[in-house]
Coordinates of C-alpha atoms in Angstrom, one line a residue:
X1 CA 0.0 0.0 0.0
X2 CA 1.1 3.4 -0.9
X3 CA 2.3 6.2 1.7
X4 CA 0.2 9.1 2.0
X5 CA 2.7 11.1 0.1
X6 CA 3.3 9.4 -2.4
X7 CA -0.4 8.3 -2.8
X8 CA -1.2 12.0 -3.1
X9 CA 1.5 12.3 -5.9
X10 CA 0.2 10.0 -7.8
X11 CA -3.3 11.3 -7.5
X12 CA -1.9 14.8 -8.8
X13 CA -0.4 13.3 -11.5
X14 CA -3.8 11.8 -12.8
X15 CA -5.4 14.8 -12.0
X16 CA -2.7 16.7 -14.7
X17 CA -3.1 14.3 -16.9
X18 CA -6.9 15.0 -17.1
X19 CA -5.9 18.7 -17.5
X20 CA -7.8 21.3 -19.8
X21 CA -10.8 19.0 -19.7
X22 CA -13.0 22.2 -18.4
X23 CA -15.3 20.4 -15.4
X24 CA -16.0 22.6 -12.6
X25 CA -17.1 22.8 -9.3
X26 CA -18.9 26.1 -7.8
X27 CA -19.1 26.5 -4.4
X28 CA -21.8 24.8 -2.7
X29 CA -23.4 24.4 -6.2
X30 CA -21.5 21.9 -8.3
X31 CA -21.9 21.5 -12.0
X32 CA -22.1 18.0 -13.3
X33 CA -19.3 17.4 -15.5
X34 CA -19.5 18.6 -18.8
X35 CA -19.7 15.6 -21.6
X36 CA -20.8 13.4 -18.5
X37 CA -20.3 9.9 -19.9
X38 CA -23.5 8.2 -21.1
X39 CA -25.1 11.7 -22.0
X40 CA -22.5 12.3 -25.2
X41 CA -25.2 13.1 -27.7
X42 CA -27.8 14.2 -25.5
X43 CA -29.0 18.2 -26.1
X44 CA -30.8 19.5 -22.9
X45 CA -33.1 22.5 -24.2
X46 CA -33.0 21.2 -27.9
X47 CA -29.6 23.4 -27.7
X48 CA -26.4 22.4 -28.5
X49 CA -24.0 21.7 -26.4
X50 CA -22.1 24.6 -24.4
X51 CA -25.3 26.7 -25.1
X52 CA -26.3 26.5 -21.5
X53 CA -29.6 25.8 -20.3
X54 CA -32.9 27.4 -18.9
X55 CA -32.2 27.7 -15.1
X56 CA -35.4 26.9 -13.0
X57 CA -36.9 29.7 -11.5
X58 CA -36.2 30.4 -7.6
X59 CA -38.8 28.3 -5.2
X60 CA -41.3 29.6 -4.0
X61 CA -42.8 28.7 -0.4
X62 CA -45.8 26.7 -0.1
X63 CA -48.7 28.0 1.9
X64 CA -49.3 24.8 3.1
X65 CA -46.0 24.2 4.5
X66 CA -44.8 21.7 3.0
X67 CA -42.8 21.6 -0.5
X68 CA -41.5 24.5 -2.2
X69 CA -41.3 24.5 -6.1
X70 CA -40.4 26.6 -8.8
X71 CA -43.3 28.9 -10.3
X72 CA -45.3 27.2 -12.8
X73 CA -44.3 23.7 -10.8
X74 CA -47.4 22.2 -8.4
X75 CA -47.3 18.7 -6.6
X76 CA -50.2 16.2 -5.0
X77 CA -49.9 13.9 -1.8
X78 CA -50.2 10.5 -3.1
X79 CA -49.7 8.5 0.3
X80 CA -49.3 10.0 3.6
X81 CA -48.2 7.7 6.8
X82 CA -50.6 6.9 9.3
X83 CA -53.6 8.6 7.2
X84 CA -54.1 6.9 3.6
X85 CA -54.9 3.4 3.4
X86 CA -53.9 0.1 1.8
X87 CA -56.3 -1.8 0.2
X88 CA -56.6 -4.3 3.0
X89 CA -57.4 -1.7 4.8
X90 CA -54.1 -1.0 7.4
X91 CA -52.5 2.4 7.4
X92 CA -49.9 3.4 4.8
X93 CA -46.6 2.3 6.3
X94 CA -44.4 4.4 7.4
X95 CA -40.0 5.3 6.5
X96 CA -40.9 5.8 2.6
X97 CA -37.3 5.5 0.8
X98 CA -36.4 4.0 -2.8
X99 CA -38.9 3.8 -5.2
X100 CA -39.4 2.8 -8.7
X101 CA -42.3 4.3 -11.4
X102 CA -43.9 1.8 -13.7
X103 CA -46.4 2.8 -16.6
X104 CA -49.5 0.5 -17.2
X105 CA -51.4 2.6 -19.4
X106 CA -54.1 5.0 -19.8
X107 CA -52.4 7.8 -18.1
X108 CA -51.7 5.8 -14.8
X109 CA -48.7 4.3 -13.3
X110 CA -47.8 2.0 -10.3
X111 CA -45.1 3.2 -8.2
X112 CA -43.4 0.5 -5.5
X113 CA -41.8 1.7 -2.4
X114 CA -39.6 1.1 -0.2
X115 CA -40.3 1.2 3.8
X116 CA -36.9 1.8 5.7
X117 CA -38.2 0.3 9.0
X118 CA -36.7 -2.6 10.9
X119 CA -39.2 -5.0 13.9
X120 CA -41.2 -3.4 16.0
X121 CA -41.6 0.3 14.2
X122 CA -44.7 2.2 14.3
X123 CA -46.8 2.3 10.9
X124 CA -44.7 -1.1 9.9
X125 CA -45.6 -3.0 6.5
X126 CA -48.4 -5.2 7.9
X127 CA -47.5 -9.2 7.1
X128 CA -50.5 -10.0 4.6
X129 CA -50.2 -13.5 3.8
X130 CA -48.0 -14.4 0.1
X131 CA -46.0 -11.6 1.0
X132 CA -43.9 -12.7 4.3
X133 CA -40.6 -12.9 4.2
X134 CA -39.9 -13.4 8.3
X135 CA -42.6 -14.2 10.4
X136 CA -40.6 -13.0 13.1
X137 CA -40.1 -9.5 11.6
X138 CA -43.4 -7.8 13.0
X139 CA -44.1 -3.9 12.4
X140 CA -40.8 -3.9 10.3
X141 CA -40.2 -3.1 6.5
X142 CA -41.2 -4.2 3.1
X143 CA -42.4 -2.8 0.0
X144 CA -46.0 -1.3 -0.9
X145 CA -47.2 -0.9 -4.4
X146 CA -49.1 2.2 -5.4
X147 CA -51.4 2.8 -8.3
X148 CA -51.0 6.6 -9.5
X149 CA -51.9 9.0 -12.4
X150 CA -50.6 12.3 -13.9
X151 CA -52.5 14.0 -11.0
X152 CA -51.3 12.3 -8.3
X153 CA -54.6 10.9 -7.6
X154 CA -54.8 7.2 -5.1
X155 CA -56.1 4.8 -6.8
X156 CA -55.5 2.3 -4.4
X157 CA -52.1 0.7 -2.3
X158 CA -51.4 -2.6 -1.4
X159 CA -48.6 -4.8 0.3
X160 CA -45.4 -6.5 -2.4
X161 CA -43.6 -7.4 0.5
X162 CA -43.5 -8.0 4.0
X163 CA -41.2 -9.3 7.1
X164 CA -37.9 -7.6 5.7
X165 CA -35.8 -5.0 6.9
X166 CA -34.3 -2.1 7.0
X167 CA -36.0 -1.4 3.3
X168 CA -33.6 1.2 2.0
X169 CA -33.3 1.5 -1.6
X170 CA -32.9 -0.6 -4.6
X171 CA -33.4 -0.9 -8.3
X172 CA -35.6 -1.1 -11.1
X173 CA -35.1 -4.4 -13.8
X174 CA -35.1 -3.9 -17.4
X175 CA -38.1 -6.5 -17.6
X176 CA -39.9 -4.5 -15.1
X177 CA -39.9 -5.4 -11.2
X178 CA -37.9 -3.7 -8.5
X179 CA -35.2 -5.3 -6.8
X180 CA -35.4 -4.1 -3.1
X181 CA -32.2 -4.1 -0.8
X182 CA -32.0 -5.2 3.2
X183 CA -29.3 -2.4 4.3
X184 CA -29.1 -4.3 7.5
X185 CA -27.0 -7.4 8.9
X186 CA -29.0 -8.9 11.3
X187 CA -29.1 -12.5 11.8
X188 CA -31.9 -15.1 13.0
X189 CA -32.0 -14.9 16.8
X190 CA -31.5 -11.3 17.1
X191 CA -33.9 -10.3 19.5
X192 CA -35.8 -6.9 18.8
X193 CA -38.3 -4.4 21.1
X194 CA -40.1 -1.5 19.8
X195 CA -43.5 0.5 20.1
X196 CA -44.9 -1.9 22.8
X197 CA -43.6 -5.3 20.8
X198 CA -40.8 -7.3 21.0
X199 CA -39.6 -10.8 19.0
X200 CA -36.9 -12.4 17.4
X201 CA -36.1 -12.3 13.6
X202 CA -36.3 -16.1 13.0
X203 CA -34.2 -15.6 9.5
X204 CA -31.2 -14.0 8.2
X205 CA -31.1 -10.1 6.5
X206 CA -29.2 -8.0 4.7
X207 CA -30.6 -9.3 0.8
X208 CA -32.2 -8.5 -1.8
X209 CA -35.7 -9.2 -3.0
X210 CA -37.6 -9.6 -6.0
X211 CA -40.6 -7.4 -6.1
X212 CA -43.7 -6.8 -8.8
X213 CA -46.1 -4.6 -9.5
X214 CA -49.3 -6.7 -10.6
X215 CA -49.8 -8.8 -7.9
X216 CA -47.6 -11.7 -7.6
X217 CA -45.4 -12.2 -5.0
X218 CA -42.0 -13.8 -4.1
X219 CA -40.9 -13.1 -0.6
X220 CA -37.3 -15.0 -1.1
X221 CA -33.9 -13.6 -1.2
X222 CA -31.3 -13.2 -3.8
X223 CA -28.8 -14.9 -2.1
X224 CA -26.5 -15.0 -4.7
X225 CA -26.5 -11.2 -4.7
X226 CA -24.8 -11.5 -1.2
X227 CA -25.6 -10.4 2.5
X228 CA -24.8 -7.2 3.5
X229 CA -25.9 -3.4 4.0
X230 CA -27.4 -3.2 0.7
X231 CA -28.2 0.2 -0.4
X232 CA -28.8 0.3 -4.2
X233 CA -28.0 -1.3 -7.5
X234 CA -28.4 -1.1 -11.7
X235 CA -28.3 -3.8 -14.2
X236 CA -26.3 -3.4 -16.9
X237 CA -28.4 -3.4 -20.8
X238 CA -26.9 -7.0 -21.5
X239 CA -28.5 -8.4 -18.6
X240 CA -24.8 -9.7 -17.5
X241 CA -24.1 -7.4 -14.7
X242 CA -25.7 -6.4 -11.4
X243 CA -23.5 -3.2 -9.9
X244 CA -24.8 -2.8 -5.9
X245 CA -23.1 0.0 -3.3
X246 CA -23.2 -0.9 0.3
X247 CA -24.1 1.9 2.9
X248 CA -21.9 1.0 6.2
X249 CA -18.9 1.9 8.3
X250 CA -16.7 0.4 10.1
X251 CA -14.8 -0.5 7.8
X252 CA -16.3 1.4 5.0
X253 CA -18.8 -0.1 2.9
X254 CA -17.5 -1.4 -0.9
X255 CA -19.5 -1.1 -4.7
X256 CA -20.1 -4.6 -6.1
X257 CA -20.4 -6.3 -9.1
X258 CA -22.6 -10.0 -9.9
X259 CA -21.5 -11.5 -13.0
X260 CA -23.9 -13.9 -14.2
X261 CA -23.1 -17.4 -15.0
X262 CA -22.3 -18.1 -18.2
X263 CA -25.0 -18.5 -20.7
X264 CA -27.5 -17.6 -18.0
X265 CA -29.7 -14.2 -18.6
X266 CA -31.5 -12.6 -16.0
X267 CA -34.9 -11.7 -15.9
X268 CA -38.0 -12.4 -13.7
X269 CA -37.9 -14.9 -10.7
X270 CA -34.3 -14.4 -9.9
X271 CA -34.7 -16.1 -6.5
X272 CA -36.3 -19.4 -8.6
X273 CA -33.7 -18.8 -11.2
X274 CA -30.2 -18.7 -9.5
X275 CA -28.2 -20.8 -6.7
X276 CA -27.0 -19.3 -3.3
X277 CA -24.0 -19.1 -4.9
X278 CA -24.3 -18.8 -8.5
X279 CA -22.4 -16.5 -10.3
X280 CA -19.6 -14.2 -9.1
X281 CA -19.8 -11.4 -6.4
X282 CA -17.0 -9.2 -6.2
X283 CA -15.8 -5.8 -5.0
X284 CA -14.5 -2.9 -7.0
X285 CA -10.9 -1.8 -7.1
X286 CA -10.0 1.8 -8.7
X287 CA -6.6 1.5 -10.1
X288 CA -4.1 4.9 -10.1
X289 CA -1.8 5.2 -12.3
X290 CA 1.0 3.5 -10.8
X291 CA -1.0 0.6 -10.6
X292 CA -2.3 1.0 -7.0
X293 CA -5.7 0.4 -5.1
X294 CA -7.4 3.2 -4.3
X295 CA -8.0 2.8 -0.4
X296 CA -11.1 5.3 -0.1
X297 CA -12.8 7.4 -2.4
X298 CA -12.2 10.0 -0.6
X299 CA -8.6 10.6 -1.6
X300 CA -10.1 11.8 -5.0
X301 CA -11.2 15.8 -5.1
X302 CA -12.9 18.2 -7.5
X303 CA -9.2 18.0 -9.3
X304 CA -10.0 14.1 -10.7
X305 CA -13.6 15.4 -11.9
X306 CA -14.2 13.7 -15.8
X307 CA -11.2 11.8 -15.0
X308 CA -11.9 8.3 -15.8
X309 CA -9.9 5.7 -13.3
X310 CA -9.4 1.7 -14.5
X311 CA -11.5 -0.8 -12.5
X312 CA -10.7 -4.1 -11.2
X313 CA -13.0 -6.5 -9.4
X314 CA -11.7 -8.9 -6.5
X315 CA -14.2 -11.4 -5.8
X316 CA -15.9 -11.8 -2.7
X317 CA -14.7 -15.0 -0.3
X318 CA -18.1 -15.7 1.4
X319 CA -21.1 -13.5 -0.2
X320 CA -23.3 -15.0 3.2
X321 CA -20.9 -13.5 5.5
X322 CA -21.0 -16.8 7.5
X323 CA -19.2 -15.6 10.4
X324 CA -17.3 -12.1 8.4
X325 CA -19.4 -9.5 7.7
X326 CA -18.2 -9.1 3.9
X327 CA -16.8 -5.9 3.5
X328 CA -14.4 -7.4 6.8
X329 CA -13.3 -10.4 4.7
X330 CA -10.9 -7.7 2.7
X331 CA -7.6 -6.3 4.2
X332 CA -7.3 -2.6 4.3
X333 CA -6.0 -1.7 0.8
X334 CA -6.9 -4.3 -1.1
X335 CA -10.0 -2.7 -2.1
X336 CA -11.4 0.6 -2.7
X337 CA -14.0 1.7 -0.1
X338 CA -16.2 4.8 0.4
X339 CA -18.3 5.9 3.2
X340 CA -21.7 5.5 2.4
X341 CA -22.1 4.5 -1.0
X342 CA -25.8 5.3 -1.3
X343 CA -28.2 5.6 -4.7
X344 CA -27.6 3.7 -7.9
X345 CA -28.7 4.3 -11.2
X346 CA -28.4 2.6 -14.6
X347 CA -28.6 3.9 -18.2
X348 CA -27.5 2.0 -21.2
X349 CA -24.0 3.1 -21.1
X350 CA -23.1 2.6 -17.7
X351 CA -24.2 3.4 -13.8
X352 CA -24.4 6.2 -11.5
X353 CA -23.3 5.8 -7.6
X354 CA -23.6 8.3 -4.8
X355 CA -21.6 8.8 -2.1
X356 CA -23.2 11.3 0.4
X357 CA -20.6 12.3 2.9
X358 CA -17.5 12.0 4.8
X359 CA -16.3 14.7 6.7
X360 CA -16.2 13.5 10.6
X361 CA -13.7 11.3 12.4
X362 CA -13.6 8.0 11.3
X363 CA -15.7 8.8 8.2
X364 CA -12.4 8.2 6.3
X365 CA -8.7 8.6 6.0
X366 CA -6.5 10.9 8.2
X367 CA -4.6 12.0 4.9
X368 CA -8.0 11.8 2.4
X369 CA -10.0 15.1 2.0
X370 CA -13.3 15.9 4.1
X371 CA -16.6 16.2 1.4
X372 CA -20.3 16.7 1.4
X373 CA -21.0 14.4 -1.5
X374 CA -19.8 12.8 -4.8
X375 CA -21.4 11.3 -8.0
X376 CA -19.4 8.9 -9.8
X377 CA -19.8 7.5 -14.1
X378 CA -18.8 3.4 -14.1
X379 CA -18.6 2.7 -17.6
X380 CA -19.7 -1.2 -18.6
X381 CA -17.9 -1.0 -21.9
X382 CA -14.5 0.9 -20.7
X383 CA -15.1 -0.7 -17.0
X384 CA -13.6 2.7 -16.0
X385 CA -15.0 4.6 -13.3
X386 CA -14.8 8.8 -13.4
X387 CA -15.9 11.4 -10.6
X388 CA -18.6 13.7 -12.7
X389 CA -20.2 15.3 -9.8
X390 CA -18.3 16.6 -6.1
X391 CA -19.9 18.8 -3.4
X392 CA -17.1 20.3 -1.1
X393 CA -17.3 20.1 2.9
X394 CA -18.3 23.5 4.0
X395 CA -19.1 23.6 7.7
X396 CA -22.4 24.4 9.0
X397 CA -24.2 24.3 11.8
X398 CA -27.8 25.7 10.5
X399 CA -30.5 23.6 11.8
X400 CA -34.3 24.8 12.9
X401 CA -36.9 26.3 11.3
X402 CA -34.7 29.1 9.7
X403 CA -32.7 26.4 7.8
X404 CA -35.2 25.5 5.8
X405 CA -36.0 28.7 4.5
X406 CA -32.3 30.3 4.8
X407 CA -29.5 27.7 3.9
X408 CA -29.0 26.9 0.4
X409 CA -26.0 24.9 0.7
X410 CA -26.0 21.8 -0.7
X411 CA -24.8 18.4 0.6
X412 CA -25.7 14.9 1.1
X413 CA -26.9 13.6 -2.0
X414 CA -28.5 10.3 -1.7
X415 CA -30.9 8.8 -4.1
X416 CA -29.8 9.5 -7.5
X417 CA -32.3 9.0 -10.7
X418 CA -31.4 9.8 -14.3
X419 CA -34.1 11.9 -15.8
X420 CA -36.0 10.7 -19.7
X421 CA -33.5 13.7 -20.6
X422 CA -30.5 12.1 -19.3
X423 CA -29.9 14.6 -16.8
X424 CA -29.6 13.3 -12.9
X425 CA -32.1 14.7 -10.4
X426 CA -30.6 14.1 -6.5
X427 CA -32.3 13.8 -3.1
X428 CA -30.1 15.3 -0.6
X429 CA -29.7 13.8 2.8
X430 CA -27.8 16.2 4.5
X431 CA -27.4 19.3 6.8
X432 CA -30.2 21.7 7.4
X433 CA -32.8 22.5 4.5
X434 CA -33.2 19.4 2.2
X435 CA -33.2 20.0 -1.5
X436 CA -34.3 17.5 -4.3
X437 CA -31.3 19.1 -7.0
X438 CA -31.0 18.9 -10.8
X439 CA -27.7 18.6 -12.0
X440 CA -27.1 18.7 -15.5
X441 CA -23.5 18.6 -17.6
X442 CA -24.6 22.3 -18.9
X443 CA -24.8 23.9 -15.8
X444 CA -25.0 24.2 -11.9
X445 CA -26.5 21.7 -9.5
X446 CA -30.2 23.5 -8.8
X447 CA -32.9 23.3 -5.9
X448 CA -36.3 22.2 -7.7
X449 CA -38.0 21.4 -4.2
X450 CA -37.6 22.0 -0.9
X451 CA -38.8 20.2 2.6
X452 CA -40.5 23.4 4.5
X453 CA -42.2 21.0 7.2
X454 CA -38.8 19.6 8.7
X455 CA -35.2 18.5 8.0
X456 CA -36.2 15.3 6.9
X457 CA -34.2 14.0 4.1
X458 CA -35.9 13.6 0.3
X459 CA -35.9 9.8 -0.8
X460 CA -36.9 7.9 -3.8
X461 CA -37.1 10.2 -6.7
X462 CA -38.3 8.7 -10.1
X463 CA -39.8 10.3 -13.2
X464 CA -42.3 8.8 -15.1
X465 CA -41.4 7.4 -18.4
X466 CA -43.4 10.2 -20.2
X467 CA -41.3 12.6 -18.3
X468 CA -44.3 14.4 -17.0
X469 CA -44.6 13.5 -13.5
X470 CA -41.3 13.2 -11.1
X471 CA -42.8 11.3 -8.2
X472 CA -40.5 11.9 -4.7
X473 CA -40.9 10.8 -0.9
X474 CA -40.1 13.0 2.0
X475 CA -38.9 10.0 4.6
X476 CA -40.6 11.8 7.8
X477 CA -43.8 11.9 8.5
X478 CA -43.9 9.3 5.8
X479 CA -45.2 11.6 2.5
X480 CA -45.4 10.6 -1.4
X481 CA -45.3 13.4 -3.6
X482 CA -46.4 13.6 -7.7
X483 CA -44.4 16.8 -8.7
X484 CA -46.0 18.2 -12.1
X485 CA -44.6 21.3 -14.4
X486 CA -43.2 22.2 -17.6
X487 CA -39.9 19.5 -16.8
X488 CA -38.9 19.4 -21.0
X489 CA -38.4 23.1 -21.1
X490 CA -36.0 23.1 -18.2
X491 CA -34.3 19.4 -18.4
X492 CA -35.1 18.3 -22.1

């Protein structure tokens, strides 16, 4: 492993190397990299590129109190904890987080989402039988699945799955289910108490799950996917790769990839389809130019942005995590880890991953550089890896009512989606007001929402596939939102 010093040296040298490319970081408003990879030949605005783009207009509070918007922007409450209803009649749970938008026609969509809840919660998924993964996981999370339209309007809200944990985010398949991810450990026997209950989870967590929109249901685990904190993931377009992030510390958590078996092609039923140990799980490895392993992510500044790193992958000893949690199964060096590697999301060329933060002791490195957030480009074809998005630590203490009106700083993006127009649109999870940004390769990161109730991070955003609705969750109280507005003449 390198020293610190030289480690930086060879960072610096990249970073000339990379030289003249023209990305840029503002402030506490980044700009997406310009040429972002996977967006070559897109033209936001119908404009050419290096034309700019049409900035949204400022927000504008909501006499209701609870979501700012731009002018000409409105939004509806689809599902609201504790008040709307499931179809069998129970409470909308509680916790929303990743979700994924699916169109059925006629002007309506079905939206699954995630419930980031472990045992004994209040407003937990309710177990509904089909759907139970662990009887002993009472009040704890799951998935519901909505039905929506243009409007907003609830048509109705039942449960996809039940008796998981810790629902956090995910990922939507190419043949149209969500795969939903455990970002938990816990192991059978692990006794729980909570809002006047208390148990025992009789099974193992910390997978991933198989979940669909019309019904069916499937409440087994993706073992082969590996047990850990998931957070998020994206399939690649050939149906070969699965690329997951893991959100946890202690060591810092690791970005994965599943290659398939050989000959095998994923689709629906994975959890039918494919072994406990089928296929190959292993962790990433961003190579420097001298041939090193990154250690951390976090050793890479705004001076690397649109500079694309080598990958390599070091497979995984036991995905299970038998008795080694799996991120613990790899020495310190060997690969390349990142404190919480949060949202994923695919496009044909490649994937997006977040990480939101790491700027406190033990968040990283002595030697590695304190941020508020960074968006990185993996590239399936190159299998290189490039920073295209970095939000510098600024120190801040706002917090209250006044923060959520006053401080328009960004950091702690979380959830990432890419929009119909191949621009990203970010939840922040951060410090004082919470944003839900645009950033585009044409310009600066913007605010297009913001939480006026409380500091309650934004989760789960996802546009519609006819780019006229952009559905997001504020976590706490529990609130789905349909945002509606003129999005082409601003992102398309």
């Amino acid at each position: 492993m390198s020293s610190p010093s030289s480690r930086r040296s060879v960072i610096a040298g990249g970073a000339a190397a990379a030289a003249g490319v023209g990305f840029a970081v503002t402030g506490a408003m980044p700009s997406l990299a310009q040429g972002s990879p996977g967006n070559d030949t897109a033209k936001p605005n119908g404009k050419a590129k290096g034309q700019g783009i049409v900035p949204f207009p400022p927000l504008q509070d909501d006499p209701d109190g609870l979501l700012a918007l731009p002018a000409g922007f409105s939004y509806a409450v689809v599902t609201r904890a504790g008040v709307s209803k499931l179809d069998e009649g129970q409470l909308t749970p509680n916790a929303h987080d990743g979700t994924a938008v699916f169109t059925t026609g006629r002007g309506r969509y079905r939206l699954i989402q995630n419930h980031e809840l472990k045992a004994g919660s209040p407003l937990g998924v309710p177990h509904v039988a089909g759907t139970v993964y662990d009887e002993g996981a009472i009040d704890a999370g799951g998935c519901t699945v909505i039905s929506t339209d243009s409007r907003g309007n609830n048509l109705g809200e039942f449960v996809g799955i039940s008796g998981t944990s810790t629902n956090c985010a995910g990922g939507p398949t190419p043949w149209g289910t969500w795969l939903t991810c455990e970002e938990t450990e816990d192991r059978a026997g692990k006794a729980w108490s909570g809002n006047g209950k208390s148990g025992t989870y009789a099974k193992n967590h910390g997978y991933v799950f198989e979940v669909f929109h019309d019904g069916r249901h499937n409440p087994k685990p993706i073992k082969a996917f590996g047990r850990y904190a998931h957070e998020a993931l994206a399939i690649d377009r050939a149906r070969k790769h699965v690329f997951l992030s893991e959100d946890a510390s202690g060591p810092n958590g690791l970005f994965y990839r599943w290659t398939a078996p050989e000959g095998f092609e994923m689709g629906a039923n994975l959890a039918d389809r494919l072994g406990d140990t089928d296929g190959v799980l292993a962790a990433m490895q961003i190579l420097m130019p001298d041939g090193s392993v990154l250690p951390d992510v976090a050793y890479l500044t705004s001076a690397q942005l649109g500079l694309p790193f080598p990958v390599r992958w070091k497979e995984v000893p036991d995905r299970d995590a038998t008795t080694t949690s799996v991120r613990k199964q790899f020495a310190d060096g060997e690969v390349t880890r990142g404190k919480k590697f949060e949202g994923v999301w695919g496009t044909d060329e490649g994937a997006y991953v977040v990480n939101s933060f790491a700027f406190s002791d033990g968040d990283l490195p002595a030697d590695a550089v304190p941020h508020d957030g960074m968006v990185w480009f993996y590239n399936y074809k190159k299998e290189t890896i490039q920073l295209v998005a970095y939000f510098p630590h600024q120190k801040t203490g706002a917090s209250g009512a006044a923060a959520r009106y006053d401080d328009l700083t960004f950091d702690g993006p979380d959830n990432v989606t890419v929009t119909p127009w191949g621009s990203l649109v970010l939840a922040e999870d951060g410090v004082g007001a919470s944003h839900v940004l645009s950033a585009t390769p044409y310009g600066p990161t913007q605010a297009i929402a913001r939480n006026q109730l409380n500091d309650s991070e934004f989760t789960g955003p996802t546009f519609s596939d006819d780019g006229k609705v952009l559905f997001v969750n504020m976590q706490t109280p529990g609130l789905t939102f349909a945002i509606t507005g003129p999005w082409e003449k601003y992102l398309g």
